[in-house]
Coordinates of C-alpha atoms and ligand atoms in Angstrom, one line a residue:
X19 CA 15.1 -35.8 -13.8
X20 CA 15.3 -33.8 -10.4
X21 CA 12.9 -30.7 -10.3
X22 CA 14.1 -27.2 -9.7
X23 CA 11.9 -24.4 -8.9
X24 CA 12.3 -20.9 -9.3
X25 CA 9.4 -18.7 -7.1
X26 CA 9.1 -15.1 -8.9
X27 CA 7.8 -12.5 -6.2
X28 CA 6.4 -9.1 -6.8
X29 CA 5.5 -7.6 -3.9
X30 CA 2.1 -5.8 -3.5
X31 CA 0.7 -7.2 -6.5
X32 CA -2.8 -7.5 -6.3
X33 CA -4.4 -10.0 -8.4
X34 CA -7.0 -7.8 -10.0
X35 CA -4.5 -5.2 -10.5
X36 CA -2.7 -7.5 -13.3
X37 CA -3.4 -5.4 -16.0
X38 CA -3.3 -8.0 -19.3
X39 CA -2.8 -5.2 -21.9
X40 CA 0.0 -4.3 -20.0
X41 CA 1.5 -7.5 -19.0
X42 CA 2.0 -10.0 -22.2
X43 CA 4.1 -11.9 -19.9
X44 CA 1.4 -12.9 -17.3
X45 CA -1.1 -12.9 -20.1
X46 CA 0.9 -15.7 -21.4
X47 CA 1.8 -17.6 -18.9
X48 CA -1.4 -17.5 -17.4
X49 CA -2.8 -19.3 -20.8
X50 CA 0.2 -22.0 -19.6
X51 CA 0.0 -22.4 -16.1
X52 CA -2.4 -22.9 -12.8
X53 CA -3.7 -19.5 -11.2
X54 CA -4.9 -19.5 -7.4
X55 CA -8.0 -17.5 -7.5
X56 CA -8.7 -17.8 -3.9
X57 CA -4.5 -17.0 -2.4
X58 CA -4.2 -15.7 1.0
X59 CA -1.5 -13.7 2.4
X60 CA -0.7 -14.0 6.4
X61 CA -1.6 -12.0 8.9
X62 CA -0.4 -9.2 9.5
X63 CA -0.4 -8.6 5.9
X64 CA 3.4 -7.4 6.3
X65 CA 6.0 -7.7 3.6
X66 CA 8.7 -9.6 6.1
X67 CA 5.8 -11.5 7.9
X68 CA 4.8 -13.0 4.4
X69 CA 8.3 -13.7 3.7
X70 CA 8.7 -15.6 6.5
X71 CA 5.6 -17.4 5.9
X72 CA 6.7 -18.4 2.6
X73 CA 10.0 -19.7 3.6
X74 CA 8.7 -21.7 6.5
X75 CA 5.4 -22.7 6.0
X76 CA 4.4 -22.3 9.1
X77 CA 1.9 -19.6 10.4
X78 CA 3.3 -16.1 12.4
X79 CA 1.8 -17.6 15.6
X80 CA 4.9 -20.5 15.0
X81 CA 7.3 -18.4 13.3
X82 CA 7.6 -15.8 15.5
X83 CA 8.4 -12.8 12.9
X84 CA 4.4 -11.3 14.4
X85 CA 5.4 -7.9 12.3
X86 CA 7.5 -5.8 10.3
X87 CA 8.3 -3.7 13.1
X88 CA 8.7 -6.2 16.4
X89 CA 8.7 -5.3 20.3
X90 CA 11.0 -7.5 21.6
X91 CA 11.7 -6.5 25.5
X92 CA 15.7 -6.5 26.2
X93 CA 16.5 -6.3 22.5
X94 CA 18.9 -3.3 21.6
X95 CA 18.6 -0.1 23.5
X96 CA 14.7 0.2 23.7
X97 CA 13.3 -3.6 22.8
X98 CA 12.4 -2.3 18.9
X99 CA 13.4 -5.3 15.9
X100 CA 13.0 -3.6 12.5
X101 CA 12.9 -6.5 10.5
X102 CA 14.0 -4.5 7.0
X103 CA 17.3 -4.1 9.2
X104 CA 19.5 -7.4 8.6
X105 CA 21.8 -6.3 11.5
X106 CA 19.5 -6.6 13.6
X107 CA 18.3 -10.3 12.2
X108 CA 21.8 -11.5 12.4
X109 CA 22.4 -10.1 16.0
X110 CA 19.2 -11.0 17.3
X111 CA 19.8 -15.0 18.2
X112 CA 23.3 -13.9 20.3
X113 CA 21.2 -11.3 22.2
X114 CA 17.9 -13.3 23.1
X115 CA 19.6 -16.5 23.0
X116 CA 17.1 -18.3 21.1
X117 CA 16.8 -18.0 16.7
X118 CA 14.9 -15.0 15.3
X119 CA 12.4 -17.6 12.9
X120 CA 11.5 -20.2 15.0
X121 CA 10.7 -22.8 12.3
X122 CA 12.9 -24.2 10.2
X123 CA 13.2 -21.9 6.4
X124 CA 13.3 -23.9 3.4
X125 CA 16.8 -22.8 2.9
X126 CA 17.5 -25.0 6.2
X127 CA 15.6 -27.7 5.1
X128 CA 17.3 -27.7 1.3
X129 CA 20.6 -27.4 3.1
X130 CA 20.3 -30.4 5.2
X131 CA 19.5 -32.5 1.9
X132 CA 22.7 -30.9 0.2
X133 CA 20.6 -28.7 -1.8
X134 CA 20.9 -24.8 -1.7
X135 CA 18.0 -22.3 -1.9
X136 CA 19.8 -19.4 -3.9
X137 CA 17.8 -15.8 -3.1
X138 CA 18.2 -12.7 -5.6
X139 CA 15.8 -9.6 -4.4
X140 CA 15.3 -5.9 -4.8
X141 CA 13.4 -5.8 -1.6
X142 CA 14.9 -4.8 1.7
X143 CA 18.5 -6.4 2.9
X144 CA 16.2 -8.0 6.0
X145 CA 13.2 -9.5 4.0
X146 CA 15.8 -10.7 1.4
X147 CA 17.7 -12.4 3.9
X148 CA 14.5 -13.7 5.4
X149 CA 14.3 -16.4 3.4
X150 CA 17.5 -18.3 4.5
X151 CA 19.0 -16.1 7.7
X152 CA 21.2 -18.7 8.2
X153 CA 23.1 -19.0 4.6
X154 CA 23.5 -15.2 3.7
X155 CA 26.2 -16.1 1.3
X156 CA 22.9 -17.4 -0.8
X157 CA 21.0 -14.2 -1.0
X158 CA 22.3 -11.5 -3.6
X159 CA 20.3 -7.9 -2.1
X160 CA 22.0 -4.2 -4.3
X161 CA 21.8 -3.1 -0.8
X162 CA 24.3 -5.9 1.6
X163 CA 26.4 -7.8 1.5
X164 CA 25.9 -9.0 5.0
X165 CA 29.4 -9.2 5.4
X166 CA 30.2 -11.9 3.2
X167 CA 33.1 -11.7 1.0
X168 CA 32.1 -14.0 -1.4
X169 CA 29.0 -11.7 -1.9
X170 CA 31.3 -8.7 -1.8
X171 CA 33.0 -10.1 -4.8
X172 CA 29.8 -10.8 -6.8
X173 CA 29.2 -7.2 -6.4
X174 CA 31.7 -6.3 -8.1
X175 CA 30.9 -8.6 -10.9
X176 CA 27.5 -6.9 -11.2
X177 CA 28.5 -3.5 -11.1
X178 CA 26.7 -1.0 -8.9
X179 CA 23.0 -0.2 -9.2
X180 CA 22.5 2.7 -11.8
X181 CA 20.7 5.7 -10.1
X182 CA 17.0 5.6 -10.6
X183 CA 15.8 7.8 -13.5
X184 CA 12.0 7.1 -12.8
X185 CA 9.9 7.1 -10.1
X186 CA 9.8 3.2 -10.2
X187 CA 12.7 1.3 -8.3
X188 CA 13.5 0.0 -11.6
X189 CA 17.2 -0.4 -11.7
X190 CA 17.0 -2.4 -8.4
X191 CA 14.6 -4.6 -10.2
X192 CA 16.8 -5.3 -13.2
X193 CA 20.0 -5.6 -11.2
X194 CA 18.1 -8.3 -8.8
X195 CA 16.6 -10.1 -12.5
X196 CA 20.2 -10.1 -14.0
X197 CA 21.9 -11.6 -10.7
X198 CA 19.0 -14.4 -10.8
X199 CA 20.0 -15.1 -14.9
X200 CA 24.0 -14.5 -14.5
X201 CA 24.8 -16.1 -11.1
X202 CA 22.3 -18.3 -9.8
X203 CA 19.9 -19.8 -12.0
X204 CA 23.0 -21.6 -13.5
X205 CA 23.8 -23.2 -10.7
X206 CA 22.4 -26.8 -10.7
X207 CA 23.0 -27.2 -7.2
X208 CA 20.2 -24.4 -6.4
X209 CA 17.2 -26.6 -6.0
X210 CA 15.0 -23.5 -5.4
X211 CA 15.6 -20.3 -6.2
X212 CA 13.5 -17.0 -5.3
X213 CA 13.5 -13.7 -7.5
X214 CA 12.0 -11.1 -5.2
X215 CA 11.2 -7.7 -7.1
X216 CA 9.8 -4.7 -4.7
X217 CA 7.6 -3.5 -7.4
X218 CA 4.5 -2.6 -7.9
X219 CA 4.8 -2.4 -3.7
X220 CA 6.7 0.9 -3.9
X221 CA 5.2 2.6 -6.5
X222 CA 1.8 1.7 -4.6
X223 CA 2.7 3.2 -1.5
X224 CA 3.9 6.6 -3.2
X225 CA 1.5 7.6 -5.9
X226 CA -1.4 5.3 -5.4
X227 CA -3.1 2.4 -7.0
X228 CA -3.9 2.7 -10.3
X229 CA -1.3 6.0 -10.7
X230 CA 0.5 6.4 -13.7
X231 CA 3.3 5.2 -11.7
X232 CA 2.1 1.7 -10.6
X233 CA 0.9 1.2 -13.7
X234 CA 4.6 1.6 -14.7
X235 CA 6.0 -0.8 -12.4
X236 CA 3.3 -4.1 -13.4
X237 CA 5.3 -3.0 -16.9
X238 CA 8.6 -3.3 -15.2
X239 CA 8.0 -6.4 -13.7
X240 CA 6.5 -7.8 -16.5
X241 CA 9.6 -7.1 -18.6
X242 CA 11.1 -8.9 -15.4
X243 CA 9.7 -12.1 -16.0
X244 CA 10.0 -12.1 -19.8
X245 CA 14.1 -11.4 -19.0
X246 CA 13.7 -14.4 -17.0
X247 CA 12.0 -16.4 -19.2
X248 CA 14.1 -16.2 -22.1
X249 CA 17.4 -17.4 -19.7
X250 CA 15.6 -20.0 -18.9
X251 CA 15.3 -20.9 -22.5
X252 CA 18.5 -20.1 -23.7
X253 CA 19.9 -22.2 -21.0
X254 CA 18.0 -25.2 -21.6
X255 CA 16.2 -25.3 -18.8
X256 CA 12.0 -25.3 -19.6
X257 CA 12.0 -28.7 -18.9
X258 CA 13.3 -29.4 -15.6
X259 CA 12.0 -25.8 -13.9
X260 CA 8.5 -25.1 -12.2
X261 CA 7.6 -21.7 -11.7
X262 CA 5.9 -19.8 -9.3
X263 CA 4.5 -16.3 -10.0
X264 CA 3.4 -14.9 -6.7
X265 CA 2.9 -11.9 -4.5
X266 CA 3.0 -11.6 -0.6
X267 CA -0.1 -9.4 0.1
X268 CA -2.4 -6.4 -1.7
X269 CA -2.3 -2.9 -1.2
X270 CA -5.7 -0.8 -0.2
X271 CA -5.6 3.4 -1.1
X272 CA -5.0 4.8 2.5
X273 CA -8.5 7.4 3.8
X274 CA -7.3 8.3 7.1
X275 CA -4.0 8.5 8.7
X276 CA -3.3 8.8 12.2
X277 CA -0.8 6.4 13.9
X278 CA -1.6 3.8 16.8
X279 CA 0.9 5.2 19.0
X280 CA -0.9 8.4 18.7
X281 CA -4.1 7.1 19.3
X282 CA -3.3 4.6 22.4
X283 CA -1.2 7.9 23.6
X284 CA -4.1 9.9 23.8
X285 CA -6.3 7.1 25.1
X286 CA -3.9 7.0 28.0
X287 CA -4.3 10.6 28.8
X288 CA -7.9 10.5 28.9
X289 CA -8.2 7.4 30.5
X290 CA -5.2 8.7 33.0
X291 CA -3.6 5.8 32.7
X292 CA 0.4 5.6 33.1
X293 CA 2.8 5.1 30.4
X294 CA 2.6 1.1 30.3
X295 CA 1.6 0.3 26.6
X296 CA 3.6 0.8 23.3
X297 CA 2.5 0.6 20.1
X298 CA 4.0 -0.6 16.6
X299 CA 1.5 -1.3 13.4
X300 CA -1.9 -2.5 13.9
X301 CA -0.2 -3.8 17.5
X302 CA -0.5 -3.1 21.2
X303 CA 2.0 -4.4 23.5
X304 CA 3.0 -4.2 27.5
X305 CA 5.9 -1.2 26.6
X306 CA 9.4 -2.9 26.5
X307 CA 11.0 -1.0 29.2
X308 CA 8.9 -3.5 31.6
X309 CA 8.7 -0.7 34.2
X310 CA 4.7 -1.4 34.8
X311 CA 2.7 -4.7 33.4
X312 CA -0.5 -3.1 32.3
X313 CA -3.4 -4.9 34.1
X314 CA -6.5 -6.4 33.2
X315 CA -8.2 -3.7 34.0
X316 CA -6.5 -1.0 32.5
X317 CA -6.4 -3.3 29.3
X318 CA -9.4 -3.2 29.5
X319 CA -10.3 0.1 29.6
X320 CA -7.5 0.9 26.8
X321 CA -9.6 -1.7 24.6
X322 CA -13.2 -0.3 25.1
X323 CA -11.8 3.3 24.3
X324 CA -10.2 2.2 21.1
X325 CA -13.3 -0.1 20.2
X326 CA -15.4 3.3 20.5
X327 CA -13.3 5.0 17.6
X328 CA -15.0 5.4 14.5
X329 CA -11.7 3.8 12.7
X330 CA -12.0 0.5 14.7
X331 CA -13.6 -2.3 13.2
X332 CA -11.9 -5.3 15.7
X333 CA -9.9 -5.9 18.3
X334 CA -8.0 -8.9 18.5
X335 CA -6.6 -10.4 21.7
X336 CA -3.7 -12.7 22.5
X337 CA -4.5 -14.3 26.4
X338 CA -7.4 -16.1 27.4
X339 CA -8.0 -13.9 29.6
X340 CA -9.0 -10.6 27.9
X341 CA -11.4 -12.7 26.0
X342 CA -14.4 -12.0 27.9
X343 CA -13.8 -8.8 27.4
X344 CA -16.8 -7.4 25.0
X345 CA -16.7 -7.6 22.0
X346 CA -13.3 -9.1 21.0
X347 CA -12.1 -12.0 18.8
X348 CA -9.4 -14.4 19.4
X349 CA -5.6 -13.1 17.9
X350 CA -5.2 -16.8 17.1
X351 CA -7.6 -16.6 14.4
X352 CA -4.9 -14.5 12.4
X353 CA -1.8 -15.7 13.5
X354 CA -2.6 -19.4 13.9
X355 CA -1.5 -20.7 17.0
X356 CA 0.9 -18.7 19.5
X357 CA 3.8 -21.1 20.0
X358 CA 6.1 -18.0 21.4
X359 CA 6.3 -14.4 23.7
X360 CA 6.2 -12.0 20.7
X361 CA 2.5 -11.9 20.2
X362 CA 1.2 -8.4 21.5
X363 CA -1.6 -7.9 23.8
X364 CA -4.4 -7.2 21.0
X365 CA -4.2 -6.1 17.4
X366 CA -6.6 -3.4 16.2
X367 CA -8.4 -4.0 12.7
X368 CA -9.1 -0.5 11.1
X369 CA -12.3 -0.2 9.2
X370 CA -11.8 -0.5 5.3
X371 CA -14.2 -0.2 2.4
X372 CA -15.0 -1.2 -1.1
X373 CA -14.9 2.6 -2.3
X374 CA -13.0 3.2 -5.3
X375 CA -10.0 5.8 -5.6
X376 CA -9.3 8.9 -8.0
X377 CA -7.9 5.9 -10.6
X378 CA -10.5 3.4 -9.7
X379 CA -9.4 1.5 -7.8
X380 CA -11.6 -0.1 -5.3
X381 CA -10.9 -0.4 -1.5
X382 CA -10.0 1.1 1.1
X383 CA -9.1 1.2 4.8
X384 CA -8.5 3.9 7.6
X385 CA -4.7 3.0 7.8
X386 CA -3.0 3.3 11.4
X387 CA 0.2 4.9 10.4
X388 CA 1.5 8.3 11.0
X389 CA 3.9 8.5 7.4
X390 CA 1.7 11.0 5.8
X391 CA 3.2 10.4 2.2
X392 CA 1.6 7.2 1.8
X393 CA -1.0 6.8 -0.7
X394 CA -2.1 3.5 -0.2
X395 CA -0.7 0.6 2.1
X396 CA -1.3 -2.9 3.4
X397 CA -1.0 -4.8 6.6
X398 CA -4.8 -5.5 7.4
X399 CA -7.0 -8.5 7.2
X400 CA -9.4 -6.8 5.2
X401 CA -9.3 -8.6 1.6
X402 CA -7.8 -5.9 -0.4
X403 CA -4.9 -6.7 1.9
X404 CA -5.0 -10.3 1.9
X405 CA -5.8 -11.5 -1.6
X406 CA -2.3 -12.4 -3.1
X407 CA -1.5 -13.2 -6.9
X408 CA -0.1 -17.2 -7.6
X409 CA 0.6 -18.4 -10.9
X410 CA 2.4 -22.1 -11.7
X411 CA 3.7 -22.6 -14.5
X412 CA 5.6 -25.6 -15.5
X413 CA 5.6 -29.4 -16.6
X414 CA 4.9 -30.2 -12.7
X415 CA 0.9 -27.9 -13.5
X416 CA -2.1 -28.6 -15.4
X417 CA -2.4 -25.9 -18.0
X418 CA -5.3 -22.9 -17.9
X419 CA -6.6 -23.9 -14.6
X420 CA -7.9 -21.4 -12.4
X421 CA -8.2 -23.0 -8.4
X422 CA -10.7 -21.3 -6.6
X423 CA -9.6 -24.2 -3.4
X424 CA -8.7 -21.6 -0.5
X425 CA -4.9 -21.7 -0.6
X426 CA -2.1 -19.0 0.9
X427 CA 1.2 -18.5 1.2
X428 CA 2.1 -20.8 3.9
X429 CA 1.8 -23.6 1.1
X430 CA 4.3 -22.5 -0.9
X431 CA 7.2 -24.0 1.2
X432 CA 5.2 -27.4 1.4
X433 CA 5.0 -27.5 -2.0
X434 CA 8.3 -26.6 -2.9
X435 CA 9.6 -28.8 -0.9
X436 CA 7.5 -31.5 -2.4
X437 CA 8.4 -30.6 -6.1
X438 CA 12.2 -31.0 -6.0
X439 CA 11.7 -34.6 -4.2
X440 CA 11.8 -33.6 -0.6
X441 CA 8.3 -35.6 -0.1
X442 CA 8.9 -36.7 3.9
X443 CA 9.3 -33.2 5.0
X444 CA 6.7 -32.6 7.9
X445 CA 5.8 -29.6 10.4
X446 CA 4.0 -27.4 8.1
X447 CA 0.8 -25.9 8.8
X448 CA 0.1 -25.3 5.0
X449 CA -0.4 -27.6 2.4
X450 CA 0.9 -29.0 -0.8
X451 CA -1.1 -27.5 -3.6
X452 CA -2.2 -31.0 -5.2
X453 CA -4.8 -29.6 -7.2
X454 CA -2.4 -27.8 -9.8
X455 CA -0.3 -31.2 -9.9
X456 CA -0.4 -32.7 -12.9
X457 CA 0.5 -36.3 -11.5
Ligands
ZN510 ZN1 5.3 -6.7 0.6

């Protein structure tokens, strides 16, 4: 019988914040399945970054989605890409002539075979559509309907989102769950299918790890997967489904705020340098208008004056030739590779901690962001960041394994792709997770 998978996302979840008392669901299934103790996010540890990592399998140095928030000089009116924004995914390969993910998604490489890859997901309409930018009429978001009327008529069907009566994005969450059971997990042709729920992510950010709140959402999305679960048995369907339980990065409580921008503005001032660098994230880049290409030197100085901060732990450059500058590492080292122009001129790793919160929760890190309503965030490489939760679950998995074999996100697509029969796919740079594979 031909596999089908179905990949079960929760964004933000860290893997020691699955709270078992809370969560029969994953309690369960982990008794069932084969958990990745050792799962990696990529870097950045960005919600659209990871997404495109999943769908590709390929690193961000290939991909070329480098960030949520991208410069891209001669794009729109100032040369910003918010990836969240799926207008500006599905205008971007008209505008810079070339396509926005510069690897092939699995949706791309189902669709060649005559399979689909069907997306339902509470996350933004640009990470949803992520996954296969070039088949929106495949990926159900509350939000778009990216102009498809097929989609606009499945709307209807649903219904609209009910207004949130908690502080956990928990209508969006069911609506995404019940557009996954009603539409497409019936669908034989969908080979693979992806349930992407925002939670805990959301709740994270705005009351903290470990708040009342969060601790709300891993209930929501464990009542998630249990809705799940029992479609898949009422249709018949245990048999011939594999399931992955994942998440696309972690979450660390927030201890300083203070945006990059800010910090490379000032930098500039006291270093009385001209206006020739923007920043976005944990990024630096030449600034988009192009007016003035920073030089070596001034680099340079920018670099030594941010490495001096008490915040900065790294810096991370892209060309060969800052890297005899002191003290720097290699950008390739996080983004694999650079196969493209997006790459910025050096990423700064803040300094992060073990420390525990007011619930705690350990670890920490002196985010670079200027939103001061966030209580905790993610995009570093420190671990609290990168450590991701995968579960497998189905005939495909040995039973009550737990992998400590260094594994990420960029295997996923490999090994979906291997499951449902696609075996001579090639060009990955991650693997196919043979050690939870029962055959
Ligand atoms: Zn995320």
């Amino acid at each position: 019988m031909s596999r089908r998978v179905l990949i079960i996302g929760t964004d933000g979840l860290r893997p020691d914040n699955v709270d078992l008392n809370r969560m029969p669901t994953y309690s369960e299934l982990i008794k069932r399945g084969t958990l990745f103790g050792s799962f990696q996010s990529a870097f950045p540890s960005e919600t659209r970054v990871s997404m495109t990592t999943l769908t590709t399998g390929v690193l961000p140095g290939r991909h070329g989605v480098v960030s949520n928030l991208m410069v891209v000089p001669g794009f729109g009116d100032d040369g910003y890409l918010q990836t969240g924004d799926d207008g500006d995914l599905l205008a971007y390969s008209e505008a810079m002539l070339e396509p926005f993910i510069l690897a092939p998604t699995l949706g791309d490489r189902l669709h060649s075979h005559g399979m689909k890859l069907a997306v339902a997901a509470s996350s933004s309409p640009g990470a949803s559509l992520l996954w296969n930018l070039k088949h929106p009429e495949q990926v159900i978001n509350p939000s778009s309907t990216y102009g498809v009327e097929q989609l606009r008529q499945l709307h209807v069907e649903l219904g609209e989102v009910s207004p949130e009566e908690s502080h956990v994005k928990r209508e969006r969450a069911l609506w995404a769950t019940r557009a996954l059971v009603e539409v497409h997990l019936r669908s034989q042709r969908n080979q693979a299918m992806v349930l992407w729920l925002s939670e805990p992510d959301a709740s994270q950010h705005d009351y903290g790890l470990g708040s009342p709140e969060s601790l709300e959402a891993l209930e929501l999305i464990d009542a998630c997967v249990a809705e799940v679960l029992r479609a898949i048995e009422r249709e018949a369907l245990t048999d011939e489904l594999d399931l992955f339980l994942i998440s696309d990065h972690g979450h660390s409580t927030i201890r300083a705020q203070g945006s990059l921008q800010e910090h490379v503005r000032i930098g500039c001032e006291e270093l009385g340098l001209a206006k020739q660098f923007a920043a976005a994230g944990h990024y630096v880049y030449a600034a988009p208008d192009g007016a003035i290409e920073p030089s070596l030197q001034d680099t340079a100085a920018l670099i030594a004056w941010l490495q001096a901060k008490p915040w900065c732990e790294q810096v991370y450059v892209s060309s060969p030739e800052y890297m005899d500058l002191p003290g720097v590492l290699p950008l390739e080292q996080l983004l694999g590779p650079i196969a493209h122009r997006r790459a910025p001129l050096f990423a700064i790793q803040p300094v992060w901690s073990h420390e525990t919160n007011e619930y705690g929760v350990p670890g920490t890190t002196m985010a670079l962001t200027s939103s001061t309503s966030l209580r905790a965030s993610h995009g570093t490489n420190s671990p609290y960041d990168r450590h991701a939760f995968c579960l497998a679950v189905g005939n495909s998995f040995h039973q009550g394994v737990v992998s400590d074999i260094p594994s990420g996100i960029v295997d996923i697509a490999p090994t979906v792709c291997w499951l449902i029969g696609l075996q001579e796919e090639i060009g990955f740079d991650g693997r196919v997770l043979r050690e939870a594979l029962r055959d």
